Structure formats: structure tokens, C-alpha cells
Short mmCIF file of N, CA and C in Angstrom, two decimals:
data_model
loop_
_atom_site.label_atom_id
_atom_site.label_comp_id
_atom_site.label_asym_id
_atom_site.label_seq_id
_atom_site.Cartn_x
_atom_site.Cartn_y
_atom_site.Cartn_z
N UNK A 1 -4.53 -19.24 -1.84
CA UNK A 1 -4.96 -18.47 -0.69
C UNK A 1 -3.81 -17.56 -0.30
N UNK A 2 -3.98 -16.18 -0.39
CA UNK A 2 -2.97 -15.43 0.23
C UNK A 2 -3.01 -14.83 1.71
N UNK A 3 -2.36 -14.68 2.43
CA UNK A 3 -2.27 -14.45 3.78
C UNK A 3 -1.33 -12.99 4.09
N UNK A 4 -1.90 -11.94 4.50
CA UNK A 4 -0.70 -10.81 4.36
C UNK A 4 -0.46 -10.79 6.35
N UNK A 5 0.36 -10.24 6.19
CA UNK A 5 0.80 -10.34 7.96
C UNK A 5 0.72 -11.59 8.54
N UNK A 6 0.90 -12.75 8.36
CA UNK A 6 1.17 -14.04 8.83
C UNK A 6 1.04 -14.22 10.51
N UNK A 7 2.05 -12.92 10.36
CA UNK A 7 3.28 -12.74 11.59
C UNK A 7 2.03 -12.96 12.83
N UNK A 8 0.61 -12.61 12.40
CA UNK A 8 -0.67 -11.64 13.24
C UNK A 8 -1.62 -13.56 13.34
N UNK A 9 -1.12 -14.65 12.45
CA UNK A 9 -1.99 -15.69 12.91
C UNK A 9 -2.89 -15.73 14.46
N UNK A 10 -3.67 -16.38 14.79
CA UNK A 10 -3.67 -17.01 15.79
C UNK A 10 -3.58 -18.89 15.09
N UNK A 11 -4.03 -19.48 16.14
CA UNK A 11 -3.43 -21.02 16.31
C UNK A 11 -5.13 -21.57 15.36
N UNK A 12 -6.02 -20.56 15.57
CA UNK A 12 -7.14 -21.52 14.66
C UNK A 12 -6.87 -21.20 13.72
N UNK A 13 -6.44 -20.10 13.03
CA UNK A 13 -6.07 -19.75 11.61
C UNK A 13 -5.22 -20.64 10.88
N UNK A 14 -4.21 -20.60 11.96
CA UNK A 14 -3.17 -21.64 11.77
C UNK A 14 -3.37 -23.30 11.27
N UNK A 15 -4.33 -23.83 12.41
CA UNK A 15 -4.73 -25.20 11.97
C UNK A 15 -5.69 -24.63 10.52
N UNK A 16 -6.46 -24.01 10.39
CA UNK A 16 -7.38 -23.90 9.44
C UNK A 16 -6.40 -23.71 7.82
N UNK A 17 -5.19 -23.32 7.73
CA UNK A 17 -4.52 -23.29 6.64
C UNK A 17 -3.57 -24.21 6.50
N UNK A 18 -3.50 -25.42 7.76
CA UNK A 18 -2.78 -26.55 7.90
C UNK A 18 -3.77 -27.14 7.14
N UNK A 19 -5.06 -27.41 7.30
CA UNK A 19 -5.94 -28.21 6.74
C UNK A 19 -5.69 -28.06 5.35
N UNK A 20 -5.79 -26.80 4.77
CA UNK A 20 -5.73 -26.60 3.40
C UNK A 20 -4.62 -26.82 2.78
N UNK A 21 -3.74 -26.85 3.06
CA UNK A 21 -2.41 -27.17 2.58
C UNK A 21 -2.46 -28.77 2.69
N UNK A 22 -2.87 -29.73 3.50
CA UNK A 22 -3.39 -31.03 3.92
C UNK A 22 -3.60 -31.28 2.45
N UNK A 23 -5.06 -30.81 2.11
CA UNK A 23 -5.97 -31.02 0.87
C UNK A 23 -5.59 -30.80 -0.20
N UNK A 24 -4.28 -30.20 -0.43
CA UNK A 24 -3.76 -30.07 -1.80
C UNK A 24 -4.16 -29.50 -2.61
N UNK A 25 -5.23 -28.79 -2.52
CA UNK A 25 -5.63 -28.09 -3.62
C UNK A 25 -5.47 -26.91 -3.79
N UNK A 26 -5.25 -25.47 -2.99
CA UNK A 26 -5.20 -24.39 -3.16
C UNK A 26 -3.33 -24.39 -2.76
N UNK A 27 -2.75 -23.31 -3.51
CA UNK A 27 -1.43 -22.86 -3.41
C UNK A 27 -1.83 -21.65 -1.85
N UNK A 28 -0.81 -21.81 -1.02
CA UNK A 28 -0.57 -20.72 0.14
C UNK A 28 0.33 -19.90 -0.09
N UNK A 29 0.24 -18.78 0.08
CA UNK A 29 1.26 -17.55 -0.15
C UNK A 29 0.72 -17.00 0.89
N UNK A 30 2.47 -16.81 1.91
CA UNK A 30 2.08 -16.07 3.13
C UNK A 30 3.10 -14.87 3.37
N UNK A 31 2.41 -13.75 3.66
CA UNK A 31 3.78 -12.63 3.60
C UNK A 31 3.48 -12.23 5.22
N UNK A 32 4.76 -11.94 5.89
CA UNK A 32 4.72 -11.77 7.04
C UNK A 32 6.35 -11.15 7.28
N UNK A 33 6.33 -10.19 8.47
CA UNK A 33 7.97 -9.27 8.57
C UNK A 33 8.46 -10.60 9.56
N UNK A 34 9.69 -10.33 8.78
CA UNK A 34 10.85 -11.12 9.22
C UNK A 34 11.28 -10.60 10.75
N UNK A 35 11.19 -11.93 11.63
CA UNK A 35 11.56 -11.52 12.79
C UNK A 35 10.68 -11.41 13.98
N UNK A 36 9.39 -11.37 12.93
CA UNK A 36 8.25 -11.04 13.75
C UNK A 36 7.30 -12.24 14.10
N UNK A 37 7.53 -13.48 13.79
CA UNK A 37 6.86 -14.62 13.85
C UNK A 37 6.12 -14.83 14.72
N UNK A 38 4.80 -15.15 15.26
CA UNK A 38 4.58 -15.66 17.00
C UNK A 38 4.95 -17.03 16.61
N UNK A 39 4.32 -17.43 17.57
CA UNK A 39 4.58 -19.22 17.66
C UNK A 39 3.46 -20.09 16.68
N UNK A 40 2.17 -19.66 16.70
CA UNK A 40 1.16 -20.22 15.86
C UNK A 40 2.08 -20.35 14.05
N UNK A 41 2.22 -18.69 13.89
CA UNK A 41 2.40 -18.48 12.72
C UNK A 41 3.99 -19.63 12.05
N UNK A 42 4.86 -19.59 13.45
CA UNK A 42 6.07 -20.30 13.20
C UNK A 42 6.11 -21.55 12.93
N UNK A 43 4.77 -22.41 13.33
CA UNK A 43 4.39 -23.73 13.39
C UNK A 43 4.30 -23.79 12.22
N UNK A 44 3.14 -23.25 11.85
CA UNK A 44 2.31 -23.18 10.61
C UNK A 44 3.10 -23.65 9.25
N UNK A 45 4.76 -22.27 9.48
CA UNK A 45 5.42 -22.48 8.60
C UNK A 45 6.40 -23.75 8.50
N UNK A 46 7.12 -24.18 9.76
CA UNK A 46 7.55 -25.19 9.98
C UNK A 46 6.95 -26.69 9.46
N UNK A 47 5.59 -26.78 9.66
CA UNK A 47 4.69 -27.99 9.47
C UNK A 47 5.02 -28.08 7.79
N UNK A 48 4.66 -26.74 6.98
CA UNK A 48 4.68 -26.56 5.45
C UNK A 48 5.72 -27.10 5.08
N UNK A 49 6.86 -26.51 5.89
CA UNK A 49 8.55 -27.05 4.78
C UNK A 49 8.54 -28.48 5.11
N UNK A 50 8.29 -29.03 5.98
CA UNK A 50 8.09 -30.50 6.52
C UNK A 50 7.37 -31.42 5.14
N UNK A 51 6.35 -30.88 4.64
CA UNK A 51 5.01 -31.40 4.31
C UNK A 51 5.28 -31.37 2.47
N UNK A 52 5.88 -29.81 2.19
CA UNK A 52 5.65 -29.48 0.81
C UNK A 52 6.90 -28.42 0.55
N UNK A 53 7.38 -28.37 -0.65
CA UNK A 53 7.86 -27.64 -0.93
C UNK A 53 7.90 -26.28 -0.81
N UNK A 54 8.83 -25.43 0.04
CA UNK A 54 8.06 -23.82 0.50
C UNK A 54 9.48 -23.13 -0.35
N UNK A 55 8.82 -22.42 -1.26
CA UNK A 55 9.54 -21.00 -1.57
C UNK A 55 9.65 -19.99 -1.25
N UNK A 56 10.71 -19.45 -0.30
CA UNK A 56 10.39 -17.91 0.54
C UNK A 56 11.37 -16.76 -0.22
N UNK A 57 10.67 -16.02 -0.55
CA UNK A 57 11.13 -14.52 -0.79
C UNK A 57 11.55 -13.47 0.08
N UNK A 58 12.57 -13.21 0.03
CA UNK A 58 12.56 -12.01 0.75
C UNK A 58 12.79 -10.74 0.54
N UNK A 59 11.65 -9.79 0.71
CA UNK A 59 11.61 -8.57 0.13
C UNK A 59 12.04 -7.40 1.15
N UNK A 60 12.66 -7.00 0.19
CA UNK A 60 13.88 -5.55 0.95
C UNK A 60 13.31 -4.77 0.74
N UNK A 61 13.64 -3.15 1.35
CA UNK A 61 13.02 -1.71 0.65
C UNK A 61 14.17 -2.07 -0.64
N UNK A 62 13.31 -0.96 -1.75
CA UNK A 62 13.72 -0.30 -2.63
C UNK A 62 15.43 0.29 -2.45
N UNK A 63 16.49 0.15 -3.14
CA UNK A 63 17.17 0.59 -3.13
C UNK A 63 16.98 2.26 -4.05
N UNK A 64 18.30 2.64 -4.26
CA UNK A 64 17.98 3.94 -5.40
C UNK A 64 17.78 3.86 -6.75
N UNK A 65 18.28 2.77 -6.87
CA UNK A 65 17.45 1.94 -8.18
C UNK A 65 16.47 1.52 -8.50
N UNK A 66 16.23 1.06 -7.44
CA UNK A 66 14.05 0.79 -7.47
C UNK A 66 13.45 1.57 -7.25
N UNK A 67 14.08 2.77 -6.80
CA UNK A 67 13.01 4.10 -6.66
C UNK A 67 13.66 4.78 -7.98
N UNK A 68 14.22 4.79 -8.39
CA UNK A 68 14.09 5.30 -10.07
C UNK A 68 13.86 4.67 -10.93
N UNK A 69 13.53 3.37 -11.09
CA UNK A 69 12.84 2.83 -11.76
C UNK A 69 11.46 2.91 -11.37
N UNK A 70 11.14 2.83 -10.37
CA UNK A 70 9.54 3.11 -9.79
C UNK A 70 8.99 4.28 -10.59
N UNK A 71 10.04 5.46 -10.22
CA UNK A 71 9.80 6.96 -11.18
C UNK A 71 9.23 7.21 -12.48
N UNK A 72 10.71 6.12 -13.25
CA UNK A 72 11.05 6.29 -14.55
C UNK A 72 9.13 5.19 -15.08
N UNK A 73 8.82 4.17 -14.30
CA UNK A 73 7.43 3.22 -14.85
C UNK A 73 6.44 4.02 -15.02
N UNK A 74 6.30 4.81 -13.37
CA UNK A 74 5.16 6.19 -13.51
C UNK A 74 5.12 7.23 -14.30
N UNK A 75 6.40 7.19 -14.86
CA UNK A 75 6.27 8.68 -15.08
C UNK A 75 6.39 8.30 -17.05
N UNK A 76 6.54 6.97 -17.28
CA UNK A 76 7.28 6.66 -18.64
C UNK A 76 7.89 7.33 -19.38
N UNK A 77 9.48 7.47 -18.28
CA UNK A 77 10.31 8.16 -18.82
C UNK A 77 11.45 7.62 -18.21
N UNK A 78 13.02 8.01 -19.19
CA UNK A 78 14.39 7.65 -18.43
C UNK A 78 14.38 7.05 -17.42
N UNK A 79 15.20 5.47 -16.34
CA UNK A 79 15.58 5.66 -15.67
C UNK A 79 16.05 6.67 -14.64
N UNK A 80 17.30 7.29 -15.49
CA UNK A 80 18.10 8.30 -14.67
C UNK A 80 17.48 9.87 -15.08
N UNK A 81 16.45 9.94 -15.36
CA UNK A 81 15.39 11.31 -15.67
C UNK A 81 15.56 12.25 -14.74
N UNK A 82 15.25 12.01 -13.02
CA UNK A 82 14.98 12.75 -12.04
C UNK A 82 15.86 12.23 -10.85
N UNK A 83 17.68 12.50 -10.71
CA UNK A 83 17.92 11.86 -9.98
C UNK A 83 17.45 13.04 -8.49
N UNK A 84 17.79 13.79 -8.33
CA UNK A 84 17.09 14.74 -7.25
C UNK A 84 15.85 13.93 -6.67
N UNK A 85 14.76 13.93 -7.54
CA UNK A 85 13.48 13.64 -7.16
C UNK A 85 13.67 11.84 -6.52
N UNK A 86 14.65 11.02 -7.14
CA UNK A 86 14.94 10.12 -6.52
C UNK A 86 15.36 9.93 -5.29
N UNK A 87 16.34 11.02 -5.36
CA UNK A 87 16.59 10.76 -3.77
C UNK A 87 16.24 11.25 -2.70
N UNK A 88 15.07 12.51 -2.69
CA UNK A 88 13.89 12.63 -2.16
C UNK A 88 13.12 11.54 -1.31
N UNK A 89 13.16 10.76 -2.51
CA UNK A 89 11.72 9.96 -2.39
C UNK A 89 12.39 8.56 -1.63
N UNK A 90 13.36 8.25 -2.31
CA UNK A 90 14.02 6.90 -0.93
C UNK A 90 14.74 7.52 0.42
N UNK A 91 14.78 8.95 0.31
CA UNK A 91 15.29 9.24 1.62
C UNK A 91 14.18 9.59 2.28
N UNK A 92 12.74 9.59 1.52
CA UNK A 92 11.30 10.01 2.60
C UNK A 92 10.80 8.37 2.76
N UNK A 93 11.13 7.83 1.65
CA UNK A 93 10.25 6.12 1.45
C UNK A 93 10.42 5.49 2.53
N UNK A 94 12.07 5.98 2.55
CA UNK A 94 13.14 4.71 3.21
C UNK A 94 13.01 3.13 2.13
N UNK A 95 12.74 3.72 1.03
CA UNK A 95 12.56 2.36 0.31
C UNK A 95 11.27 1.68 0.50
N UNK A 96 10.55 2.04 0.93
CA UNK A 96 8.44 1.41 1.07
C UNK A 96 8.07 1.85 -0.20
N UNK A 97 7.74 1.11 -1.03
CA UNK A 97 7.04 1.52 -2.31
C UNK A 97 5.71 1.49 -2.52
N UNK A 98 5.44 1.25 -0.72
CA UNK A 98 3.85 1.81 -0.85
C UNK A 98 3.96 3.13 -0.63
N UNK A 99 4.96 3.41 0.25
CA UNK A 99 5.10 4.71 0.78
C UNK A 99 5.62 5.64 -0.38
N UNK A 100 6.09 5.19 -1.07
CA UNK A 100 6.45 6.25 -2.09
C UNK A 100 5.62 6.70 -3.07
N UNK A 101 4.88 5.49 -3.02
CA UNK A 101 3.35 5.94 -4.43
C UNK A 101 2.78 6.97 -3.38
N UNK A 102 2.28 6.79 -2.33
CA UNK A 102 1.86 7.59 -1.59
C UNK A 102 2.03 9.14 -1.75
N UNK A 103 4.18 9.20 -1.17
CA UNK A 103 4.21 10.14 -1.21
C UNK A 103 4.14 11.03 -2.49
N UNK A 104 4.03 10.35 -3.64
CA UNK A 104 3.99 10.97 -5.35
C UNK A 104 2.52 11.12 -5.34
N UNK A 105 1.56 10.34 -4.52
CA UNK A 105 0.00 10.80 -4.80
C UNK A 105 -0.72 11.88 -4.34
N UNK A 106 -0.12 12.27 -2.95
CA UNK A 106 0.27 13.25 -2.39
C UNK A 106 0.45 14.67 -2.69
N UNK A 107 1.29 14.73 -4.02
CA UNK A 107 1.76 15.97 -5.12
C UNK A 107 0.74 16.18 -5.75
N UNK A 108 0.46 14.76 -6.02
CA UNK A 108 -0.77 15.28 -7.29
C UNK A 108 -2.00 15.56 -6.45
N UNK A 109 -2.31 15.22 -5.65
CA UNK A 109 -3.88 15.52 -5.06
C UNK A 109 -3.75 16.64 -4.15
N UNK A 110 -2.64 17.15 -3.94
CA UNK A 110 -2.61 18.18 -3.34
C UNK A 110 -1.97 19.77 -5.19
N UNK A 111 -2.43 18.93 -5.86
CA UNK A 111 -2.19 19.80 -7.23
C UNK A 111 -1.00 20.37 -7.39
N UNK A 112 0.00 19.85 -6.71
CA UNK A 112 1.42 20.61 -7.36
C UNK A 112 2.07 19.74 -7.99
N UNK A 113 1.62 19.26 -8.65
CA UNK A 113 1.71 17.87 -9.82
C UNK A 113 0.48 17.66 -10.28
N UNK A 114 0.58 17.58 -12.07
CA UNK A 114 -0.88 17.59 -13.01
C UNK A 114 -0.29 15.75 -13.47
N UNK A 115 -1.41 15.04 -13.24
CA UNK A 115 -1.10 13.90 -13.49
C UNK A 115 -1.48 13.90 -15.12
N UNK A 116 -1.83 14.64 -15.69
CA UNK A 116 -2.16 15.24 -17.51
C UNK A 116 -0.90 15.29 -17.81
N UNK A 117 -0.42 16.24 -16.89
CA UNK A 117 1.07 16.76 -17.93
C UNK A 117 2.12 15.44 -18.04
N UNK A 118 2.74 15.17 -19.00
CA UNK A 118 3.51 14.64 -19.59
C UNK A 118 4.76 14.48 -18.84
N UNK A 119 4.97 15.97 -18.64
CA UNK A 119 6.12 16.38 -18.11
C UNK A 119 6.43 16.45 -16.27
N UNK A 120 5.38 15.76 -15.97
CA UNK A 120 5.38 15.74 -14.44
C UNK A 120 6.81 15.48 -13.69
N UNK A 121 7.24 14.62 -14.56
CA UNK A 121 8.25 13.94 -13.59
C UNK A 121 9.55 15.41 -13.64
N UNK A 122 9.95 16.08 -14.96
CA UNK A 122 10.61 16.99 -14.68
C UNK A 122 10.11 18.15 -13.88
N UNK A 123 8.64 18.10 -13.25
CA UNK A 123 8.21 19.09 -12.47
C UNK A 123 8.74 18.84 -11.13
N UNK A 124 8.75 17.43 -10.72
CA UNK A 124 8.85 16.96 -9.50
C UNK A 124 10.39 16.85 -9.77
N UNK A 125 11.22 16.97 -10.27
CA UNK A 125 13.18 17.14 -10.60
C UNK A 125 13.22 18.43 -10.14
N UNK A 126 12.85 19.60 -10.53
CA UNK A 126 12.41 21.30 -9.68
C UNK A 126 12.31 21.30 -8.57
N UNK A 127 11.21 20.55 -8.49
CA UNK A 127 10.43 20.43 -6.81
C UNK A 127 11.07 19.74 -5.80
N UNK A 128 12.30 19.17 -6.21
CA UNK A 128 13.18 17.97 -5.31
C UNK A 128 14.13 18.85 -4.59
N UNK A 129 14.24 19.89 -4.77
CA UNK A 129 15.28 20.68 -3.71
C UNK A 129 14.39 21.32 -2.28
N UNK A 130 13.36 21.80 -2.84
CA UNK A 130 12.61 22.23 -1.78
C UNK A 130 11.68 21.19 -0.79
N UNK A 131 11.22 19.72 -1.49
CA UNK A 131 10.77 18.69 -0.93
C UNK A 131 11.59 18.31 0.26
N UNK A 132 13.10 18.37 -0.34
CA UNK A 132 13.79 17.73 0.91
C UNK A 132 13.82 18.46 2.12
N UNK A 133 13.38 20.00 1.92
CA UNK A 133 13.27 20.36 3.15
C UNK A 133 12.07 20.93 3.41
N UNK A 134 11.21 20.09 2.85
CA UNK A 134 9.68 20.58 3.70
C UNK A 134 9.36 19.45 4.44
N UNK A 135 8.63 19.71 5.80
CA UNK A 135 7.67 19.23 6.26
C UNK A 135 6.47 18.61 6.17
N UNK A 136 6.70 17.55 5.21
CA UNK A 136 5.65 16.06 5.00
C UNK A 136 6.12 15.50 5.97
N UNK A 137 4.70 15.12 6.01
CA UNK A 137 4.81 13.39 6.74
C UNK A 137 5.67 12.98 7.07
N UNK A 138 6.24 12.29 7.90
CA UNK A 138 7.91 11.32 8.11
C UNK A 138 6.94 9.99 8.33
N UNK A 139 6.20 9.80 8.44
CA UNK A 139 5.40 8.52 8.35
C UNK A 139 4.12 8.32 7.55
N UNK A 140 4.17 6.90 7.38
CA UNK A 140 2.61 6.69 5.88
C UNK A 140 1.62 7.02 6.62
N UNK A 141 1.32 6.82 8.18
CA UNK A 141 -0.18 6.95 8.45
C UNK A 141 -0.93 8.37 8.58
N UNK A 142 0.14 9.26 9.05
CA UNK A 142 0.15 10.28 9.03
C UNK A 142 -0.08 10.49 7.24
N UNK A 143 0.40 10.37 6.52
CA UNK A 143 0.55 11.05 5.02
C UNK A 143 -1.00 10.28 4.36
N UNK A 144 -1.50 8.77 4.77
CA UNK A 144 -2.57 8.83 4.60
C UNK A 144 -3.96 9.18 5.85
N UNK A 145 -3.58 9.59 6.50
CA UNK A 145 -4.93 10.32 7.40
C UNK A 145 -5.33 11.78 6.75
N UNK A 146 -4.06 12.21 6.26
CA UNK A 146 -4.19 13.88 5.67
C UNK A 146 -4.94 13.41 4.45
N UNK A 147 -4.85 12.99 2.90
CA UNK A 147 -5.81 12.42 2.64
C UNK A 147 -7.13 12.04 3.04
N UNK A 148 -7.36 11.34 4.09
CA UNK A 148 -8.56 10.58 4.43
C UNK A 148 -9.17 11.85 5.09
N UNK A 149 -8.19 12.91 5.96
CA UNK A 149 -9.27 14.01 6.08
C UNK A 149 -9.91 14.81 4.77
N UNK A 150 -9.26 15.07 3.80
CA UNK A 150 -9.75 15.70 2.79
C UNK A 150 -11.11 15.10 1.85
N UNK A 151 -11.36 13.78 2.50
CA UNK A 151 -12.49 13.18 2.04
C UNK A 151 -13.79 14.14 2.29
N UNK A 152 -14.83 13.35 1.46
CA UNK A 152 -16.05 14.52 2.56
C UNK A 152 -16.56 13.60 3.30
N UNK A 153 -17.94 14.43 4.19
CA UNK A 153 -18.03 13.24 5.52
C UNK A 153 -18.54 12.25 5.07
N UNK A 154 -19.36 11.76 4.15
CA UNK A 154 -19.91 10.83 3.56
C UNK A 154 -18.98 9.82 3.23
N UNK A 155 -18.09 9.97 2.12
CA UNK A 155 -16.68 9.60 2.15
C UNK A 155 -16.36 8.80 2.99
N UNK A 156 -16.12 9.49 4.66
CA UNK A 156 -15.28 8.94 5.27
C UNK A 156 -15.90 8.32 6.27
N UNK A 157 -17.16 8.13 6.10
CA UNK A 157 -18.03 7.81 7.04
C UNK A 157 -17.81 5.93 5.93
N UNK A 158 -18.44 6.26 4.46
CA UNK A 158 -18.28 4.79 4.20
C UNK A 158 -16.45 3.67 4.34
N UNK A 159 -15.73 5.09 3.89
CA UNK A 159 -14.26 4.36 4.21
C UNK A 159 -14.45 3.79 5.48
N UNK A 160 -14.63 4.07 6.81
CA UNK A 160 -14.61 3.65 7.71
C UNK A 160 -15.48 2.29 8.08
N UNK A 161 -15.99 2.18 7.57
CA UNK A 161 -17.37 0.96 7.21
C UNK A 161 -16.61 -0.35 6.33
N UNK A 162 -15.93 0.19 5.38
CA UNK A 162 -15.16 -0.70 4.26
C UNK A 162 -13.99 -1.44 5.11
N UNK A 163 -13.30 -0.16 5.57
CA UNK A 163 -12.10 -0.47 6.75
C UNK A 163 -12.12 -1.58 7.92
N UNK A 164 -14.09 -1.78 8.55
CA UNK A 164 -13.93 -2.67 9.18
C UNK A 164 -14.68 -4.14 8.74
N UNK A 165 -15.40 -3.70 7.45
CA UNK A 165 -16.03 -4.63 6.94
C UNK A 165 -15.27 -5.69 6.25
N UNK A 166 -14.19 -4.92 5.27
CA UNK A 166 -13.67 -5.71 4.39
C UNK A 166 -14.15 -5.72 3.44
N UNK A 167 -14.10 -6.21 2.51
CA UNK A 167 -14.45 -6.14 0.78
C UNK A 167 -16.26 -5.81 0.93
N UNK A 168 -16.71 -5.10 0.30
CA UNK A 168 -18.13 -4.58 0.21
C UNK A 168 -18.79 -5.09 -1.28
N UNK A 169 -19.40 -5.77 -1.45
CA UNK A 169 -19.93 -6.11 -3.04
C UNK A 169 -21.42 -5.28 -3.64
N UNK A 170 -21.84 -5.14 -2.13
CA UNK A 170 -23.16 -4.39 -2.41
C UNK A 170 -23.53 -3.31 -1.63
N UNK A 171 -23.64 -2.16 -2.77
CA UNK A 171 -23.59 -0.56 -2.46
C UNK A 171 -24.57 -0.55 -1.74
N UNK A 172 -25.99 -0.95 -1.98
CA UNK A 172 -27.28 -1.08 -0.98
C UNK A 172 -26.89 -1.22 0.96
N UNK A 173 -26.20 -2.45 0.69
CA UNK A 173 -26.10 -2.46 2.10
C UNK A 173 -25.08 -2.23 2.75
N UNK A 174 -24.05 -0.97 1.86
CA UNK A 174 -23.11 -0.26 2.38
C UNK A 174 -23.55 1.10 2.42
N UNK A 175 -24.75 1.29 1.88
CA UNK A 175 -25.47 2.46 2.22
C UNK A 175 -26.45 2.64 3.47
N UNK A 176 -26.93 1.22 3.48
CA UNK A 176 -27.69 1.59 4.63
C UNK A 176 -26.89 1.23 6.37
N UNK A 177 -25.55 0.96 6.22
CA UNK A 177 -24.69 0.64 7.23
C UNK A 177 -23.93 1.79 7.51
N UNK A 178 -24.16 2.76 6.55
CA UNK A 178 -23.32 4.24 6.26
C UNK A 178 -24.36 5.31 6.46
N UNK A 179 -26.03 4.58 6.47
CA UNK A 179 -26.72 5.74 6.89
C UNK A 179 -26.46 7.23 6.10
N UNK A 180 -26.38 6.62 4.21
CA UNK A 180 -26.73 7.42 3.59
C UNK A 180 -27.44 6.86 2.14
N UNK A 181 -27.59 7.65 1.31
CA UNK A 181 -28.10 7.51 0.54
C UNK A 181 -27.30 6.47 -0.53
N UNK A 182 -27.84 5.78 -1.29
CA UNK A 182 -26.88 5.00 -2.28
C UNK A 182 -26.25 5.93 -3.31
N UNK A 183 -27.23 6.56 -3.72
CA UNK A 183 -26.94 7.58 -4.57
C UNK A 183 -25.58 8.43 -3.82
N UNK A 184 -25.35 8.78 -2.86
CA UNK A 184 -23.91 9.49 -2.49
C UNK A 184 -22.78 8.10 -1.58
N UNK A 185 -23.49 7.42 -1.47
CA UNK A 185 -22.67 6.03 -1.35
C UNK A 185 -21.53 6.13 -2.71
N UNK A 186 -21.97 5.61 -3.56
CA UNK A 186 -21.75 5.09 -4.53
C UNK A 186 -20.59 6.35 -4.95
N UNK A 187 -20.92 7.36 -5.13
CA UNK A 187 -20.03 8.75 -5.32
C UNK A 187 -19.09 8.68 -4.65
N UNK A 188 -18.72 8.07 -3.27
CA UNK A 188 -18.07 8.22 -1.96
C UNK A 188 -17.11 7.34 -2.55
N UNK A 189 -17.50 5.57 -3.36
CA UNK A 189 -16.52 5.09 -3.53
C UNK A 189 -15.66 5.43 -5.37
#
């Protein structure tokens, strides 16, 4: 059972993954920001190290190494290929490597990056002098709302449906909760 934001428990959640951890049968993996604990969530974890063996990770931003290696995976090329474009991208990331796919998805869907060409990543090594001083986003929600406007309304009418629904298995009755057709449902996702 995985748990993302922990930090956000309440106290029935809490007993309800005490139980399961009780029963032995499912593994718990809980990710939550450091620092940010309430009290439910702090129990929760406390009761575990008590009970069972707990392995905690702790994950940092990206240094400049993980954002050129991030580069060099996407782009399957050199490590040290695009250091410019590297330091772009951890001085916009701040090291979030959600935020950085972002901001590289960004290029391409706004077409000044061909995700075809081969050679993208030396496009975006060019493009790293003038990035650093343009006006993107300084934050992810902002960098994905611009996206989510470029949807069409259909689009964003079902994103918004998914957003509060949660996982959707059937297009039928995400069409008729979206008050469109399945046929442009289905296109939307």
C-alpha cells in the first residue's frame, strides 16, 4: 500500500493503516515532507518502528548531477552534453524532478523543441542562454495551469472530473459525468 503525503493523514486513516500493518500482509510505503508531520501521521509512524522494521529514505532535490543525468537519460546522450542547459534547469527546478520534466515538456509542447529530433538536447544547449533570462514560470502550478489552459474545453472539463474523481476505469461514465460524448471523452484522455 503506498501513501503519498502522509504528512495530510487524519487519525482514521491512521488507525486504518495501523490495522494493516497489524495483519501482515501488505508492505506500507509512506512518503511525506520532512518536518511536516501532524500528530495522527507521527503516531502512525512511531507505532510502525515499535511494531516492524521501518526503512526511511530520504529524498533531496536533484543536485547538478542529477539534473544532468536526468538530461543525459532523456535525451540518450553524454552526461556532460548540455552543461548550460543543466544549469538552467536546476536553477529553474531548484532540483524537483517533477519540475524539471515539466519544465523540458514545456519546450516541446510549446514546439521549440522536436521531441523527433535526435538532436534536441543540443537544441536546448543554444536555448540555455536565453532560457535563463526568460520569463517562465518560477513555480510548477503555474507552468502546469499554462498547459491545462491549452487543453480544449472538453479536455479540461474531463481533467477536472479525473482530478476529483481519482483513477477513472470507465470512459462511459466519465462521459456522462463530463456531459459529453464518449466518442470526444475518450480523445480528451
Amino acid at each position: 500500500v503506498v501513501v503519498d503525503d502522509a504528512q495530510w493523514l487524519d487519525a482514521t486513516t491512521a488507525e486504518m493503516l495501523m490495522q494493516l500493518a497489524r495483519s501482515g500482509r501488505p508492505r506500507l510505503y509512506l512518503s511525506y515532507r520532512p518536518g511536516q508531520l501532524g500528530a495522527d501521521a507521527s503516531g502512525l509512524l512511531d507505532a510502525l518502528a515499535d511494531r516492524h522494521p521501518v526503512h526511511r529514505v530520504t529524498l533531496t532535490p536533484l543536485d547538478g548531477a542529477g539534473v544532468a543525468q536526468l538530461l543525459a537519460s532523456m535525451s540518450q546522450s553524454k552526461v556532460d552534453a548540455a552543461p548550460q542547459a543543466t544549469a538552467w534547469l536546476l536553477d529553474r527546478s531548484a532540483g524537483n524532478p517533477f519540475y524539471a520534466i515539466e519544465l523540458l515538456r514545456e519546450r516541446f509542447d510549446s514546439r521549440r523543441l522536436d521531441s523527433a529530433d535526435r538532436q534536441w538536447i543540443d537544441r536546448l544547449e543554444t536555448q540555455a542562454p536565453e532560457l535563463r533570462a526568460a520569463a517562465l514560470p518560477t513555480r510548477l502550478t503555474d507552468l502546469v495551469q499554462r498547459r491545462v489552459r491549452r487543453l480544449s474545453q472538453g479536455a479540461q472539463r474531463v481533467l477536472t472530473i479525473v482530478v476529483a474523481a481519482g483513477e477513472v476505469h470507465d470512459v462511459a461514465a466519465l462521459a456522462d459525468a463530463a456531459e459529453l460524448s464518449p466518442w470526444i471523452t475518450a480523445q480528451a484522455l
